[in-house]
XYZ file of C-alpha atoms in Angstrom:
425
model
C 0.000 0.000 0.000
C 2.932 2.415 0.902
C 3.997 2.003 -2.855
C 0.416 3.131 -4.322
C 1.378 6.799 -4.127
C 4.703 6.902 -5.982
C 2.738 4.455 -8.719
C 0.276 7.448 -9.179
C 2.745 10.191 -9.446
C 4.833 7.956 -12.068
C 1.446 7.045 -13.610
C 0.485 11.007 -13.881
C 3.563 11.992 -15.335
C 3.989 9.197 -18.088
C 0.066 10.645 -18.885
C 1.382 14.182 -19.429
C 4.283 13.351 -21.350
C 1.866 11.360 -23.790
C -0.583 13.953 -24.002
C 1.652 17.051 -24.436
C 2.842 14.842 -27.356
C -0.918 14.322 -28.839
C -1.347 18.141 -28.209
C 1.644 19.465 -30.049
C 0.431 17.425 -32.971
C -3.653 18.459 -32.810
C -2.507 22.124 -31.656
C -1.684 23.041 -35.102
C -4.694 22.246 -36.580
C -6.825 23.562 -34.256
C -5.092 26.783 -34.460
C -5.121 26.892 -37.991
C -9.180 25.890 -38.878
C -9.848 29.080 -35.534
C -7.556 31.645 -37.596
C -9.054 30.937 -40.995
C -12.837 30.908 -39.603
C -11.543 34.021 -38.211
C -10.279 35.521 -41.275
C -13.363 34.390 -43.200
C -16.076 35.903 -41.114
C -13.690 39.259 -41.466
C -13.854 38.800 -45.143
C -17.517 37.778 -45.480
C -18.650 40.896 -42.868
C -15.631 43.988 -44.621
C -17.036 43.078 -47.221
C -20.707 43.006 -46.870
C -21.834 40.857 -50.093
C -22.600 37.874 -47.765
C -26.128 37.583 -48.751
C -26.299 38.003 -52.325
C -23.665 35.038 -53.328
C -20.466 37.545 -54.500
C -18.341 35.844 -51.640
C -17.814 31.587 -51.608
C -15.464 30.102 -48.817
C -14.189 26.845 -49.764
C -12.832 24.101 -47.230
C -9.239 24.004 -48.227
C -6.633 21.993 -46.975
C -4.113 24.113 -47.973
C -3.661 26.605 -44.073
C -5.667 29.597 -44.174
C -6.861 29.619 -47.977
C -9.993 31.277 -48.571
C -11.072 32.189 -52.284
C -13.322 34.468 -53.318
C -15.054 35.638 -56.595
C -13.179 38.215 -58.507
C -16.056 41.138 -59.280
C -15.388 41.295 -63.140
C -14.532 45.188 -64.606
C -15.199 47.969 -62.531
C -18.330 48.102 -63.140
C -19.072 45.200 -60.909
C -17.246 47.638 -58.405
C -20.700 49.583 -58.125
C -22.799 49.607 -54.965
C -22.259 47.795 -51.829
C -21.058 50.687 -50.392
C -20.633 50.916 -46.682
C -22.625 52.502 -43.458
C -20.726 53.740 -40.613
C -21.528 56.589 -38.016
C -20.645 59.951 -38.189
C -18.930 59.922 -34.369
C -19.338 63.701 -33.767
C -22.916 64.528 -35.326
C -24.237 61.554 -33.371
C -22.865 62.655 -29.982
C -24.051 66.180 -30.272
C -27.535 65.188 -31.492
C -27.659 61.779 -29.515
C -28.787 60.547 -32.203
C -27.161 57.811 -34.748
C -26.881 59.536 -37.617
C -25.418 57.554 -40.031
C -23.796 57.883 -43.678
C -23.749 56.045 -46.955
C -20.133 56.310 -48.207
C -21.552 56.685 -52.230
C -18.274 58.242 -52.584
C -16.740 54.496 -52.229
C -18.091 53.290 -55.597
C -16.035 51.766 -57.589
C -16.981 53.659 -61.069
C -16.786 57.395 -61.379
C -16.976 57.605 -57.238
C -20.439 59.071 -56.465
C -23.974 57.580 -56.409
C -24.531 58.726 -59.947
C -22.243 55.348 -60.848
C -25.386 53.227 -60.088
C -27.709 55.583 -62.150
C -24.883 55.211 -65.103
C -24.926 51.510 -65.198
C -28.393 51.302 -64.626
C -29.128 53.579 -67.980
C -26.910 51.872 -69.992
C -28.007 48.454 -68.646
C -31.676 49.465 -70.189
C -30.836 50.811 -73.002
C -28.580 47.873 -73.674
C -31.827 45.182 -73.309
C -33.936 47.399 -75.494
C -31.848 47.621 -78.431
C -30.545 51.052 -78.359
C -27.069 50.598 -77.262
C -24.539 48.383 -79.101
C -21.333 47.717 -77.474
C -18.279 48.441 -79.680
C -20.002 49.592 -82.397
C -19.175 53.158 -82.460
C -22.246 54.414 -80.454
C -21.755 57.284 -78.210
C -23.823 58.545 -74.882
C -24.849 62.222 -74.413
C -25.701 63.381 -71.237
C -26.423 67.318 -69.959
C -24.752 67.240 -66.388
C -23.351 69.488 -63.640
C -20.372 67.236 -63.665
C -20.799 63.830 -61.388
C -23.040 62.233 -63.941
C -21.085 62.848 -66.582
C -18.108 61.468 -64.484
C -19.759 57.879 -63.800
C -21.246 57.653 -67.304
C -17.563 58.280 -68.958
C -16.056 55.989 -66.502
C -18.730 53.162 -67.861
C -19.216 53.927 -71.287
C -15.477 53.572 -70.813
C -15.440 49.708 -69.235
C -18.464 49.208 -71.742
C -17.569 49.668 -75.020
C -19.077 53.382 -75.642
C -18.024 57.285 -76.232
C -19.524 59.853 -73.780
C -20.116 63.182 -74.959
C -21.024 65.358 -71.647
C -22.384 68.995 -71.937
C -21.998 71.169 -68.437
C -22.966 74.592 -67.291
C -19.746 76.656 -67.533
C -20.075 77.804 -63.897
C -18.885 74.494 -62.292
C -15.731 73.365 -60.612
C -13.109 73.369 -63.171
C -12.040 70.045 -61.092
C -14.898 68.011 -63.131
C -14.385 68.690 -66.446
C -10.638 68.067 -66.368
C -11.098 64.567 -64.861
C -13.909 64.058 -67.951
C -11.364 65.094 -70.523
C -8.951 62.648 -68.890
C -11.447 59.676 -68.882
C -11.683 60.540 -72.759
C -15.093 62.123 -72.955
C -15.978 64.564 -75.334
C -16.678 68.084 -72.791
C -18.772 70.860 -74.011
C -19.088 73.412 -71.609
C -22.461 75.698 -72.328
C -22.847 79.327 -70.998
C -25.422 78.627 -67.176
C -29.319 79.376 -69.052
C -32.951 78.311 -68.091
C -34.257 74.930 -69.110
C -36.817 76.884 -71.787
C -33.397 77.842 -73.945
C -31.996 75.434 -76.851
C -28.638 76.181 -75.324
C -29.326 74.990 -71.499
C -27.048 72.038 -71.116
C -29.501 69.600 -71.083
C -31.041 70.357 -74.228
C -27.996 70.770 -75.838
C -27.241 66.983 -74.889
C -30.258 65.751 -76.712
C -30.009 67.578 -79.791
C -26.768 66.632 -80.487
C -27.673 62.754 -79.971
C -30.088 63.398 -82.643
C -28.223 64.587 -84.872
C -25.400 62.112 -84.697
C -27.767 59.411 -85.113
C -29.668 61.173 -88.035
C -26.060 61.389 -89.520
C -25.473 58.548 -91.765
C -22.000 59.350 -92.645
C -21.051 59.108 -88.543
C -19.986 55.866 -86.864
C -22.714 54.537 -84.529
C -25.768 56.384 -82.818
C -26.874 58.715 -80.689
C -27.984 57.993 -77.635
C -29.429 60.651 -74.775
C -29.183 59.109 -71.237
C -31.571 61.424 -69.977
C -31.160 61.405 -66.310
C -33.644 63.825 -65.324
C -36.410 62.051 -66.970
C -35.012 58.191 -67.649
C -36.657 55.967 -64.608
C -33.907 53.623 -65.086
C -32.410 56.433 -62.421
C -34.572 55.875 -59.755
C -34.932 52.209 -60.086
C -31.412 51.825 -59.346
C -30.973 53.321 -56.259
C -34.579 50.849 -55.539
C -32.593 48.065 -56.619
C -29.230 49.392 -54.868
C -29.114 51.709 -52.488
C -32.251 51.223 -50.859
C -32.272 47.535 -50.419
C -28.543 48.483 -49.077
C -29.296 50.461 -46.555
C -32.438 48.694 -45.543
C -30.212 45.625 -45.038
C -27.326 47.193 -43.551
C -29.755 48.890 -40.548
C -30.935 45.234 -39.877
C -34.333 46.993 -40.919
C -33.954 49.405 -37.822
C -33.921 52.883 -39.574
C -36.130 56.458 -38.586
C -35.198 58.739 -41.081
C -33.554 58.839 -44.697
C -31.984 62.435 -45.641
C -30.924 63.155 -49.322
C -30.850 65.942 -51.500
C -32.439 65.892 -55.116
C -31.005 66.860 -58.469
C -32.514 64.506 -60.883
C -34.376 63.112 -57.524
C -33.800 59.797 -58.380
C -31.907 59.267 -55.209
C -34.660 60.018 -52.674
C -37.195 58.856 -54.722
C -35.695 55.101 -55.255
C -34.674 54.868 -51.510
C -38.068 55.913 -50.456
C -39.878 53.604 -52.076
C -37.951 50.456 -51.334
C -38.014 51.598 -47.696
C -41.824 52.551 -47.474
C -43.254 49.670 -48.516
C -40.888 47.951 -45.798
C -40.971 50.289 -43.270
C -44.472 52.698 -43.485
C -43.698 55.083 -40.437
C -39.696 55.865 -41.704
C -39.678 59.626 -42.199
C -38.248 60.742 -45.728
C -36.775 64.052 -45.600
C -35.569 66.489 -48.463
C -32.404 68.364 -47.906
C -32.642 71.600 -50.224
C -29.616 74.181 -50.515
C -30.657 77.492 -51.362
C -32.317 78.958 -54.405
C -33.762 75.438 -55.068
C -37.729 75.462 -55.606
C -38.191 71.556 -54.170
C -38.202 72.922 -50.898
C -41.498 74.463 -51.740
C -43.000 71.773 -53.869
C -42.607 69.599 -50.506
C -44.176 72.069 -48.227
C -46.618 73.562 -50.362
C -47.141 71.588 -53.327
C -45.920 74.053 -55.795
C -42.234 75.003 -56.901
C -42.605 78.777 -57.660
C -45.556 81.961 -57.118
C -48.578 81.195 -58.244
C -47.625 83.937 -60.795
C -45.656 81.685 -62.663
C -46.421 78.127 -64.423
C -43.816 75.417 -63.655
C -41.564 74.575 -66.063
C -41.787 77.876 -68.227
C -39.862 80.358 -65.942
C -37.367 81.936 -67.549
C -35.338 83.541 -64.257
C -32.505 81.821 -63.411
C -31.888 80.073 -60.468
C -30.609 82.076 -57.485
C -26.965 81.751 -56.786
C -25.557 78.999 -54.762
C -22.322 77.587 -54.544
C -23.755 74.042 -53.584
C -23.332 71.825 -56.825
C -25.501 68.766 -57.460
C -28.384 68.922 -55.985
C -30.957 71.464 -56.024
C -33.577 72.513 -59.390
C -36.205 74.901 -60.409
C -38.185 72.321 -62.462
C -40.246 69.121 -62.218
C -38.565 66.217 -63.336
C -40.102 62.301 -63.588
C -38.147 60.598 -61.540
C -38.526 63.069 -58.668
C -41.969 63.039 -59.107
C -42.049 59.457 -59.234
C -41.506 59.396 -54.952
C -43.059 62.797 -54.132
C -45.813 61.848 -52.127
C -43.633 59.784 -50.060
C -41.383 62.780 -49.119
C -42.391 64.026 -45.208
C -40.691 66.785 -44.523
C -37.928 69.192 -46.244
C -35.076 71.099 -44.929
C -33.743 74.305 -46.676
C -29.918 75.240 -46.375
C -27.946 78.113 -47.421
C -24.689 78.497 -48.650
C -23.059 79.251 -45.021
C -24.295 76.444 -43.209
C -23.357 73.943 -45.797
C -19.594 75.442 -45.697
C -19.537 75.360 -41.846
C -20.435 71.639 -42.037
C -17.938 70.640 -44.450
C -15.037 72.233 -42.210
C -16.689 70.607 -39.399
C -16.651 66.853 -40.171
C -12.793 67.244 -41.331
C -12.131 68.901 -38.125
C -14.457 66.537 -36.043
C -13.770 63.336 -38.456
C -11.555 63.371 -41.066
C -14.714 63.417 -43.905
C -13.832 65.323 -46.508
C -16.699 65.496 -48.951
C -18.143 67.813 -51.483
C -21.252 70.816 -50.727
C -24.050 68.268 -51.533
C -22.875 65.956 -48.557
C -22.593 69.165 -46.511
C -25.592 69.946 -47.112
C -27.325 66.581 -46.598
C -25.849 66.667 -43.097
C -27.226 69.882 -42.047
C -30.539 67.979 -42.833
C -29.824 65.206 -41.463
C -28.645 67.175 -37.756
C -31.964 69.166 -38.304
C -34.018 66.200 -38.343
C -32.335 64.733 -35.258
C -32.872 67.893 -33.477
C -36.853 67.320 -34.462
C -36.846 63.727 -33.835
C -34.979 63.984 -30.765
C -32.397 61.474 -29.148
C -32.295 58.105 -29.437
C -33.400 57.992 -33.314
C -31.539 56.513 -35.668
C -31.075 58.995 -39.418
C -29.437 57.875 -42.650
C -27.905 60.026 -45.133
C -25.514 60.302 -48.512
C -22.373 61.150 -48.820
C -21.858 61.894 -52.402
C -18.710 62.301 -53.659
C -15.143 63.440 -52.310
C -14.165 67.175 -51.838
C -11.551 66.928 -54.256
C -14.046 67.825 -57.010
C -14.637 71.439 -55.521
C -11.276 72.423 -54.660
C -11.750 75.495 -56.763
C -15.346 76.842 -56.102
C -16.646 75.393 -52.596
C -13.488 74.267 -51.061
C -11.875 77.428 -52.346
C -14.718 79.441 -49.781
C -14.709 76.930 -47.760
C -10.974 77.685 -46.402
C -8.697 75.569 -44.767
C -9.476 73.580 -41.886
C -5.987 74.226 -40.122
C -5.589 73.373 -36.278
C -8.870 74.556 -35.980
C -10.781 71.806 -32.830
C -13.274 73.954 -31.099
C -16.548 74.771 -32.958
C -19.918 74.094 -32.296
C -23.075 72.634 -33.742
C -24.535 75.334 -32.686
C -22.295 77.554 -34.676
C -23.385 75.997 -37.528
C -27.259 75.368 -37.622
C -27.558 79.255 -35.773
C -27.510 80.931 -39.367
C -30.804 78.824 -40.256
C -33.676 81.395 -40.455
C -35.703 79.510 -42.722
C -36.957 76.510 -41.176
């Protein structure tokens, strides 16, 4: 019996020397198959294309492989874009007010890449586009349009011949002219006249494709007017940012141009989610402001869509328009609320989220988050608001950026600072 405690200890020890054995050879593999799930859950969720197939994980012997599918062209670089907070306009509103990143796509860099593919996707099925075959797009656009549609025509197999008001960031038409579009830049003049730029877009697709001694057609993208604008940001961005919420949204904020933006989002999200508020943010000298509050864009002295007065100066590019389009129209009623900006508050906010977070966007992303604060402040804590970012501030380095000033070591403004100079709403 006195012997039955060394036989234990010897027993214990030749039982640890045979397991640390067994473990330094199952170790290995246990350590690699944790890393790699590791690594593919931080794939699958960076990347955020879980759900619609993009991403397949294969069981690999090989350690930590993990394939994925290649997106093919940079087209297939469109949408998916990601939602994250803006840190400092969420803790002064208490709030989350969070922001599309549309400047992330992969095209031309703004949410007008999903409208660009979408157009040309349509007018591909119904015959009117032929890849290759000489066949060039027109568009009339204050520059970011005209951007994405060069940048796909481009990875496509088209020309782009873009038209532009004079008055816009110089920024924009040199990148065109680099992506190999044709630029035309038209005198600023009201939609009535032959020359606005618009107009000027669709009367020189007509007469290339009335031309039988040019290569290819015509074709007028239209964005104004073309549904295939909304419907992609139904398709896209709405079913995005319905998804990325988990369904758990309050608010949408956009601006409207063409108004294909607000008008896609809302209706994806309405039919989902009836009581989510859908608010217009509307920089100054823009008549949609109106046509959301009182159903009509001008005086009752004058008949939309025949003024002749130009718009009132703004520097805010992008958004904003004295005239009744279709695919605005097409999500009117759906609109609850607008906002109205003005030039200064929109400037304040773009210093502001460099100085509070490193953003540095363009005036129509400004001015989106004015709207977006606004409708916090009317909402009250604890909501949850989603908004655009549209494109990157290195567009308006010469016009908005230029009055905008430098940032420098500047730390200690206020919101307050900033939404003080609204008078109008």
């Amino acid at each position: 019996m006195e012997n039955r405690p060394k036989l234990y200890a010897i027993t214990a020890f030749v039982a640890g020397i045979l397991l640390t054995l067994g473990y330094k050879d199952l170790y290995p593999d246990l350590e690699w198959r944790f890393w790699r799930r590791r690594r593919a859950n931080r794939t699958i969720a960076g990347a955020g294309l879980h759900d619609n197939g993009l991403i397949n994980l294969e069981d690999h012997e090989k350690e930590g492989a993990v394939t994925m599918e290649v997106p093919e062209g940079i087209e297939a670089c469109i949408g998916n874009t990601p939602l994250f907070k803006i840190k400092s306009l969420s803790a002064e509103t208490g709030c989350d007010i969070l922001a599309k990143a549309e400047f992330l796509n992969g095209g031309g860099g703004s949410p007008k890449d999903r409208v660009a593919l979408s157009i040309i996707n349509l007018a591909e099925e119904q015959g009117l586009l032929t890849p290759y075959s000489g066949d060039t797009i027109y568009e009339g656009t204050v520059g970011s349009t005209g951007i994405s549609l060069a940048t796909v025509c481009r990875a496509r197999g088209y020309l782009a011949y873009i038209c532009m008001p004079s008055d816009q960031a110089t920024e924009k038409s040199s990148l065109l002219l680099k992506l190999g579009a044709v630029v035309e830049r038209v005198p600023p003049a009201p939609i009535v006249d032959p020359m606005h730029f618009v107009n000027r877009a669709r009367t020189l697709a007509a007469e290339h494709t009335a031309d039988s001694h040019r290569l290819g057609r015509g074709y007028f993208a239209d964005q104004f007017e073309n549904e295939a604008n909304w419907q992609a940001h139904y398709d896209g961005t709405g079913s995005e940012v319905f998804r990325q919420c988990g369904g758990n949204l309050d608010a949408f904020v956009a601006g409207a141009g063409t108004g294909g933006t607000i008008t896609g989002v809302a209706r994806y999200l309405k039919t989902r989610l009836p009581d989510v508020k859908i608010v217009l943010a509307d920089p100054q000298g823009s008549g949609l402001y109106n046509r959301i509050k009182y159903g009509v864009m001008f005086a009752t002295t004058e008949k939309e869509g025949t003024r002749r007065r130009s718009q009132v100066d703004t520097i805010v590019e992008g958004i904003g328009i004295n005239r009744v389009t279709a695919n605005f129209e097409a999500g009117r009623e759906l609109i609850d609320d607008a906002v109205k900006v003005d030039d200064e508050q929109a400037l304040a906010m773009a210093r502001w989220l460099v100085e509070k977070d490193g953003i540095f966007v363009g005036s129509s992303s400004a001015v989106n988050c004015i709207a977006a604060v606004k409708t916090a402040q009317k909402l009250g804590p604890g909501h949850r608001i989603v908004t655009i970012l549209c494109d990157s501030g290195a567009r308006y380095i010469s016009k908005f950026w230029a009055k905008a000033g430098s940032v420098g070591g500047k730390t200690d403004s206020t919101l307050d600072d900033i939404i003080v100079t609204q008078n109008q709403n």
